[in-house]
PDB file of C-alpha atoms in Angstrom:
ATOM      1  CA  MET A 229    -114.965  42.728 224.508  1.00 30.00           C
ATOM      2  CA  ILE A 230    -118.088  40.991 223.042  1.00 33.00           C
ATOM      3  CA  SER A 231    -117.466  37.613 222.620  1.00 35.00           C
ATOM      4  CA  ALA A 232    -119.229  35.468 219.751  1.00 36.00           C
ATOM      5  CA  PRO A 233    -121.142  32.498 221.504  1.00 37.00           C
ATOM      6  CA  LYS A 234    -119.550  29.160 220.530  1.00 40.00           C
ATOM      7  CA  GLY A 235    -121.836  26.549 218.930  1.00 42.00           C
ATOM      8  CA  GLU A 236    -121.625  22.893 218.494  1.00 45.00           C
ATOM      9  CA  GLY A 237    -117.966  22.238 217.687  1.00 45.00           C
ATOM     10  CA  GLY A 238    -116.600  25.128 219.356  1.00 44.00           C
ATOM     11  CA  GLY A 239    -116.851  27.443 216.485  1.00 44.00           C
ATOM     12  CA  PRO A 240    -118.552  31.200 216.982  1.00 47.00           C
ATOM     13  CA  VAL A 241    -122.212  31.362 216.273  1.00 47.00           C
ATOM     14  CA  PHE A 242    -122.134  34.613 214.134  1.00 52.00           C
ATOM     15  CA  ASP A 243    -125.984  34.990 213.907  1.00 61.00           C
ATOM     16  CA  ASP A 244    -125.737  35.291 217.751  1.00 70.00           C
ATOM     17  CA  ALA A 245    -123.032  37.667 218.055  1.00 69.00           C
ATOM     18  CA  TRP A 246    -124.701  39.770 215.307  1.00 73.00           C
ATOM     19  CA  ALA A 247    -127.579  39.739 217.454  1.00 80.00           C
ATOM     20  CA  VAL A 248    -125.382  41.018 220.432  1.00 78.00           C
ATOM     21  CA  LEU A 249    -123.784  44.048 217.797  1.00 77.00           C
ATOM     22  CA  GLN A 250    -127.438  44.810 216.931  1.00 83.00           C
ATOM     23  CA  GLU A 251    -128.611  45.280 220.739  1.00 86.00           C
ATOM     24  CA  LYS A 252    -124.992  47.520 221.020  1.00 83.00           C
ATOM     25  CA  TYR A 253    -125.692  49.336 217.989  1.00 84.00           C
ATOM     26  CA  GLY A 254    -129.107  49.934 219.075  1.00 86.00           C
ATOM     27  CA  GLU A 255    -127.927  51.517 222.361  1.00 87.00           C
ATOM     28  CA  ARG A 256    -125.706  53.888 220.527  1.00 84.00           C
ATOM     29  CA  GLY A 257    -128.601  54.921 218.226  1.00 87.00           C
ATOM     30  CA  VAL A 258    -127.009  53.213 215.145  1.00 86.00           C
ATOM     31  CA  PRO A 259    -129.484  51.529 212.688  1.00 90.00           C
ATOM     32  CA  THR A 260    -128.752  48.125 211.686  1.00 88.00           C
ATOM     33  CA  GLU A 261    -131.014  48.570 208.429  1.00 90.00           C
ATOM     34  CA  TRP A 262    -130.626  51.055 205.625  1.00 92.00           C
ATOM     35  CA  THR A 263    -132.066  54.216 207.039  1.00 93.00           C
ATOM     36  CA  ASP A 264    -132.627  57.592 205.070  1.00 95.00           C
ATOM     37  CA  ILE A 265    -131.072  60.395 207.098  1.00 94.00           C
ATOM     38  CA  THR A 266    -130.826  63.005 203.987  1.00 94.00           C
ATOM     39  CA  PRO A 267    -131.041  66.638 206.038  1.00 94.00           C
ATOM     40  CA  GLU A 268    -133.594  68.536 204.027  1.00 94.00           C
ATOM     41  CA  VAL A 269    -130.859  71.005 202.753  1.00 93.00           C
ATOM     42  CA  MET A 270    -129.477  68.231 200.657  1.00 92.00           C
ATOM     43  CA  SER A 271    -132.975  67.148 198.884  1.00 89.00           C
ATOM     44  CA  PRO A 272    -133.961  66.237 196.281  1.00 86.00           C
ATOM     45  CA  ALA A 273    -130.316  66.633 194.816  1.00 92.00           C
ATOM     46  CA  PHE A 274    -128.858  64.194 196.947  1.00 93.00           C
ATOM     47  CA  ARG A 275    -130.015  61.144 199.153  1.00 93.00           C
ATOM     48  CA  LEU A 276    -127.913  60.228 202.361  1.00 94.00           C
ATOM     49  CA  HIS A 277    -128.281  56.615 203.732  1.00 94.00           C
ATOM     50  CA  PHE A 278    -126.828  55.072 206.860  1.00 92.00           C
ATOM     51  CA  ARG A 279    -126.159  51.601 208.566  1.00 91.00           C
ATOM     52  CA  ALA A 280    -124.104  49.586 210.765  1.00 87.00           C
ATOM     53  CA  LEU A 281    -122.983  46.021 208.846  1.00 84.00           C
ATOM     54  CA  LYS A 282    -121.256  42.925 209.842  1.00 77.00           C
ATOM     55  CA  SER A 283    -117.508  43.132 208.931  1.00 71.00           C
ATOM     56  CA  PRO A 284    -116.394  40.600 206.480  1.00 68.00           C
ATOM     57  CA  SER A 285    -114.572  39.027 208.923  1.00 65.00           C
ATOM     58  CA  GLY A 286    -117.420  38.557 211.250  1.00 58.00           C
ATOM     59  CA  ASP A 287    -120.057  37.540 208.562  1.00 60.00           C
ATOM     60  CA  PRO A 288    -120.629  33.676 208.222  1.00 59.00           C
ATOM     61  CA  ASP A 289    -121.540  34.342 204.678  1.00 60.00           C
ATOM     62  CA  GLY A 290    -117.720  35.707 203.967  1.00 54.00           C
ATOM     63  CA  ALA A 291    -117.329  36.933 200.480  1.00 53.00           C
ATOM     64  CA  ASP A 292    -120.871  36.379 199.939  1.00 62.00           C
ATOM     65  CA  GLY A 293    -121.709  38.807 202.554  1.00 77.00           C
ATOM     66  CA  GLU A 294    -123.226  42.450 202.748  1.00 82.00           C
ATOM     67  CA  ALA A 295    -120.094  44.431 203.455  1.00 81.00           C
ATOM     68  CA  GLU A 296    -118.064  42.410 200.978  1.00 82.00           C
ATOM     69  CA  GLU A 297    -120.733  43.190 198.017  1.00 86.00           C
ATOM     70  CA  LEU A 298    -121.051  46.372 198.830  1.00 88.00           C
ATOM     71  CA  ILE A 299    -117.406  46.882 198.373  1.00 85.00           C
ATOM     72  CA  HIS A 300    -116.696  44.562 195.344  1.00 86.00           C
ATOM     73  CA  ASN A 301    -119.791  44.989 193.686  1.00 90.00           C
ATOM     74  CA  PRO A 302    -121.443  48.129 194.811  1.00 91.00           C
ATOM     75  CA  VAL A 303    -123.897  48.711 192.007  1.00 93.00           C
ATOM     76  CA  LYS A 304    -125.500  45.484 192.603  1.00 92.00           C
ATOM     77  CA  ALA A 305    -125.530  45.820 196.743  1.00 92.00           C
ATOM     78  CA  LEU A 306    -127.323  49.277 196.212  1.00 93.00           C
ATOM     79  CA  ARG A 307    -129.890  47.814 193.583  1.00 93.00           C
ATOM     80  CA  ARG A 308    -130.604  44.966 195.889  1.00 91.00           C
ATOM     81  CA  TYR A 309    -131.093  47.697 199.148  1.00 92.00           C
ATOM     82  CA  GLY A 310    -133.553  49.557 196.667  1.00 93.00           C
ATOM     83  CA  LEU A 311    -131.063  52.293 197.403  1.00 93.00           C
ATOM     84  CA  ILE A 312    -130.831  52.885 193.476  1.00 92.00           C
ATOM     85  CA  SER A 313    -133.318  51.975 190.615  1.00 91.00           C
ATOM     86  CA  GLU A 314    -132.426  48.623 188.424  1.00 92.00           C
ATOM     87  CA  ASP A 315    -131.590  51.350 185.539  1.00 90.00           C
ATOM     88  CA  GLU A 316    -129.477  53.282 187.146  1.00 87.00           C
ATOM     89  CA  THR A 317    -125.448  52.602 186.577  1.00 88.00           C
ATOM     90  CA  PRO A 318    -124.014  55.234 188.636  1.00 91.00           C
ATOM     91  CA  ARG A 319    -120.329  56.003 188.897  1.00 91.00           C
ATOM     92  CA  VAL A 320    -118.878  54.891 192.372  1.00 93.00           C
ATOM     93  CA  SER A 321    -116.577  55.929 194.245  1.00 92.00           C
ATOM     94  CA  THR A 322    -115.364  54.225 197.819  1.00 88.00           C
ATOM     95  CA  MET A 323    -113.453  55.598 200.766  1.00 85.00           C
ATOM     96  CA  ILE A 324    -112.640  53.220 203.469  1.00 79.00           C
ATOM     97  CA  VAL A 325    -112.047  55.202 206.848  1.00 79.00           C
ATOM     98  CA  ASN A 326    -109.589  53.072 209.176  1.00 71.00           C
ATOM     99  CA  HIS A 327    -108.443  51.269 206.362  1.00 60.00           C
ATOM    100  CA  GLU A 328    -105.161  50.701 207.950  1.00 61.00           C
ATOM    101  CA  LYS A 329    -107.091  48.541 210.252  1.00 59.00           C
ATOM    102  CA  THR A 330    -107.148  44.663 209.672  1.00 60.00           C
ATOM    103  CA  LEU A 331    -110.423  43.135 208.193  1.00 54.00           C
ATOM    104  CA  GLU A 332    -110.498  41.546 212.057  1.00 54.00           C
ATOM    105  CA  ARG A 333    -112.516  44.665 213.098  1.00 53.00           C
ATOM    106  CA  PHE A 334    -115.911  43.335 213.712  1.00 56.00           C
ATOM    107  CA  ILE A 335    -118.006  46.501 212.923  1.00 64.00           C
ATOM    108  CA  VAL A 336    -118.211  48.516 209.556  1.00 74.00           C
ATOM    109  CA  TYR A 337    -120.425  51.528 209.379  1.00 82.00           C
ATOM    110  CA  ALA A 338    -121.635  52.513 205.846  1.00 88.00           C
ATOM    111  CA  MET A 339    -122.878  55.748 204.465  1.00 90.00           C
ATOM    112  CA  VAL A 340    -124.262  55.948 200.778  1.00 93.00           C
ATOM    113  CA  LEU A 341    -124.480  59.083 198.878  1.00 92.00           C
ATOM    114  CA  VAL A 342    -126.886  59.219 195.752  1.00 92.00           C
ATOM    115  CA  SER A 343    -126.527  62.221 193.724  1.00 91.00           C
ATOM    116  CA  THR A 344    -129.455  62.346 191.322  1.00 80.00           C
ATOM    117  CA  ASN A 345    -127.776  64.598 188.436  1.00 79.00           C
ATOM    118  CA  PRO A 346    -125.276  63.007 187.279  1.00 73.00           C
ATOM    119  CA  SER A 347    -126.145  59.432 188.735  1.00 85.00           C
ATOM    120  CA  THR A 348    -122.947  59.016 190.952  1.00 91.00           C
ATOM    121  CA  VAL A 349    -122.768  57.246 194.198  1.00 93.00           C
ATOM    122  CA  GLY A 350    -120.222  57.964 197.181  1.00 93.00           C
ATOM    123  CA  ILE A 351    -119.967  55.313 199.726  1.00 92.00           C
ATOM    124  CA  THR A 352    -117.999  55.547 203.034  1.00 90.00           C
ATOM    125  CA  LEU A 353    -117.150  52.782 205.095  1.00 85.00           C
ATOM    126  CA  ALA A 354    -115.869  53.003 208.574  1.00 83.00           C
ATOM    127  CA  LYS A 355    -114.330  50.486 210.509  1.00 78.00           C
ATOM    128  CA  GLU A 356    -113.924  50.273 214.462  1.00 75.00           C
ATOM    129  CA  GLU A 357    -113.402  47.813 217.213  1.00 70.00           C
ATOM    130  CA  GLU A 358    -116.004  46.416 218.917  1.00 64.00           C
ATOM    131  CA  PRO A 359    -117.525  47.958 221.742  1.00 59.00           C
ATOM    132  CA  LYS A 360    -116.191  47.129 225.228  1.00 61.00           C
ATOM    133  CA  GLU A 361    -118.592  45.639 227.996  1.00 60.00           C
ATOM    134  CA  ALA A 362    -118.669  48.394 230.926  1.00 57.00           C
ATOM    135  CA  GLY A 363    -115.724  47.595 233.191  1.00 58.00           C
ATOM    136  CA  GLU A 364    -113.266  46.389 230.372  1.00 55.00           C
TER     137      GLU A 364
END
């Protein structure tokens, strides 16, 4: 299991842990920035975006972090990410996969489906455990 390095005072250094996770995501081909993955058959009626996020429990920003904002204030988050425009106020539906898992899960994958007519957004968040190191 990936362990967050310890900083001064013994607490984990989340930025270093996030760097390690970004490397793991890269090995799996998972983007850590919003990426448009819209299949041609879906466009122009829909746009599909995907990325990995820090889990709220693994984010030093806590309730102000990206995953929390996407869960609790999705329109603001999607505007900030540039996935919807400032003048759009879509209806938003959110589904959390593996919701029975605790927030202790360190990895959150997010997919955002934006429909252009009517203006609706579907958000899927999936939690999973940290990737294991070889031999664990």
